[in-house]
PDB file of C-alpha atoms in Angstrom:
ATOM      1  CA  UNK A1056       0.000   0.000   0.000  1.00  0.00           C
ATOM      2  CA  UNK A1057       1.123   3.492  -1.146  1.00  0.00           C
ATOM      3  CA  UNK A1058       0.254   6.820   0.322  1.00  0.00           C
ATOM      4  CA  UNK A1059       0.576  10.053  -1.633  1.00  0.00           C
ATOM      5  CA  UNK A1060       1.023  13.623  -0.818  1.00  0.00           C
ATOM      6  CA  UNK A1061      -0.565  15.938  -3.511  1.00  0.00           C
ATOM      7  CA  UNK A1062       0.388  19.861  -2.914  1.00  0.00           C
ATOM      8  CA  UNK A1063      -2.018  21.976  -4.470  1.00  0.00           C
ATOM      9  CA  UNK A1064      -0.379  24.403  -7.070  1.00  0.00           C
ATOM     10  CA  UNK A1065      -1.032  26.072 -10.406  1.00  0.00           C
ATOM     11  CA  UNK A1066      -3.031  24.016 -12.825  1.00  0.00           C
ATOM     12  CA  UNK A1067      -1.442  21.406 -14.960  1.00  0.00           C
ATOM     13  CA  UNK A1068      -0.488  21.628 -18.316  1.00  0.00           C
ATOM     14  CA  UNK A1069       0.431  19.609 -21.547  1.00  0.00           C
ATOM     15  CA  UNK A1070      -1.621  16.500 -22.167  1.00  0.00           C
ATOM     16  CA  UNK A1071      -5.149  15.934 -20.181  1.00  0.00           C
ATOM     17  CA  UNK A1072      -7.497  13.671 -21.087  1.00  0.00           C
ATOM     18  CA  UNK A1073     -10.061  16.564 -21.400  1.00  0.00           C
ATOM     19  CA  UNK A1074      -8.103  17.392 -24.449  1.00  0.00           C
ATOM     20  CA  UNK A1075      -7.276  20.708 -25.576  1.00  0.00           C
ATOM     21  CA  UNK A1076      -7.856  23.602 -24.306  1.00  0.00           C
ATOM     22  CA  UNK A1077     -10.458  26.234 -25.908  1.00  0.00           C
ATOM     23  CA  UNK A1078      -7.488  28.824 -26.552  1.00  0.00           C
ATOM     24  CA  UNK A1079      -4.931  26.149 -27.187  1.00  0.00           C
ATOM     25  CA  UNK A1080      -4.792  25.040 -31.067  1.00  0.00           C
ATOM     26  CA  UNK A1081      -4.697  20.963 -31.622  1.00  0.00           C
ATOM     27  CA  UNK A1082      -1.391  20.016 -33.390  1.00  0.00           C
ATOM     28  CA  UNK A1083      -3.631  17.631 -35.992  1.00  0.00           C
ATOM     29  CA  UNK A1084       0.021  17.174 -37.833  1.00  0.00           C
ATOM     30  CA  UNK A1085       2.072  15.785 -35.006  1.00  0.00           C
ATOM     31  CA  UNK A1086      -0.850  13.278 -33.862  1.00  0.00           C
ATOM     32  CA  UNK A1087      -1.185  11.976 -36.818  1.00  0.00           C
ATOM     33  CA  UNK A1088       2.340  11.902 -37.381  1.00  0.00           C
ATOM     34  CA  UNK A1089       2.574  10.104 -33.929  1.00  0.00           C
ATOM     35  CA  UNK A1090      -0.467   7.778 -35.055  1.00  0.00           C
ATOM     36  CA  UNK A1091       1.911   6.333 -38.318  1.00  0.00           C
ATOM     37  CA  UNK A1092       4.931   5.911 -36.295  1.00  0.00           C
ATOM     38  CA  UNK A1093       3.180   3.988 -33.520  1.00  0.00           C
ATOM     39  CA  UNK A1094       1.416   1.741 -36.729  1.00  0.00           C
ATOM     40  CA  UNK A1095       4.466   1.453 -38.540  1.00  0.00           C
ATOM     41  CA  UNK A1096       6.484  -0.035 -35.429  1.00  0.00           C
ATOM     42  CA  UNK A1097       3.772  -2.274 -34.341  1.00  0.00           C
ATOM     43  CA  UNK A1098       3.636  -3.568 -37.640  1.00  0.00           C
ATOM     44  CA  UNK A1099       7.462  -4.067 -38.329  1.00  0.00           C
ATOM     45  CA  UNK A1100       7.197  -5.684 -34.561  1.00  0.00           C
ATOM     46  CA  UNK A1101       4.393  -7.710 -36.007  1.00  0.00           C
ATOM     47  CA  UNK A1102       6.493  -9.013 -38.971  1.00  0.00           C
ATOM     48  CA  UNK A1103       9.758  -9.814 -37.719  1.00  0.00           C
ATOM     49  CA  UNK A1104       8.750 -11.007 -34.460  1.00  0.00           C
ATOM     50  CA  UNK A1105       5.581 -12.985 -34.468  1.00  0.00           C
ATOM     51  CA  UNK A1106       4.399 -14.201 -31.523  1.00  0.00           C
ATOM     52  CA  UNK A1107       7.664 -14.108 -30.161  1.00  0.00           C
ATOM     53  CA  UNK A1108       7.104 -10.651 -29.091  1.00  0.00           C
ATOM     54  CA  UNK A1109       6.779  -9.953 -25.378  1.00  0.00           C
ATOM     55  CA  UNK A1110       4.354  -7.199 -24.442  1.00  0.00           C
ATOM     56  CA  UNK A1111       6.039  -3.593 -22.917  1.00  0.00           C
TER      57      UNK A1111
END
């Protein structure tokens, strides 16, 4: 069992899972830049691995 301190302070900022702020543009190129990188390795993993691979 774990116990955690949380000190209030300024609000957080970068990725929520609220998404985007109203003021705050979307970067639309970087996610789906991010979203072919993350298919291409899975699918490279997928190839030359097999079931062989072991989960992260």
């Amino acid at each position: 069992m774990a116990s955690t301190t949380l000190a209030p302070g300024p609000a957080v900022h970068g990725a929520t899972v609220l998404g985007a702020l109203p003021e705050h543009p979307r970067h639309r190129l970087g996610s789906a830049l991010r979203a072919v990188r993350v298919f291409a390795v899975t699918a490279v993993e997928v190839v030359l691995l097999g079931s062989e691979a072991k989960p992260h």
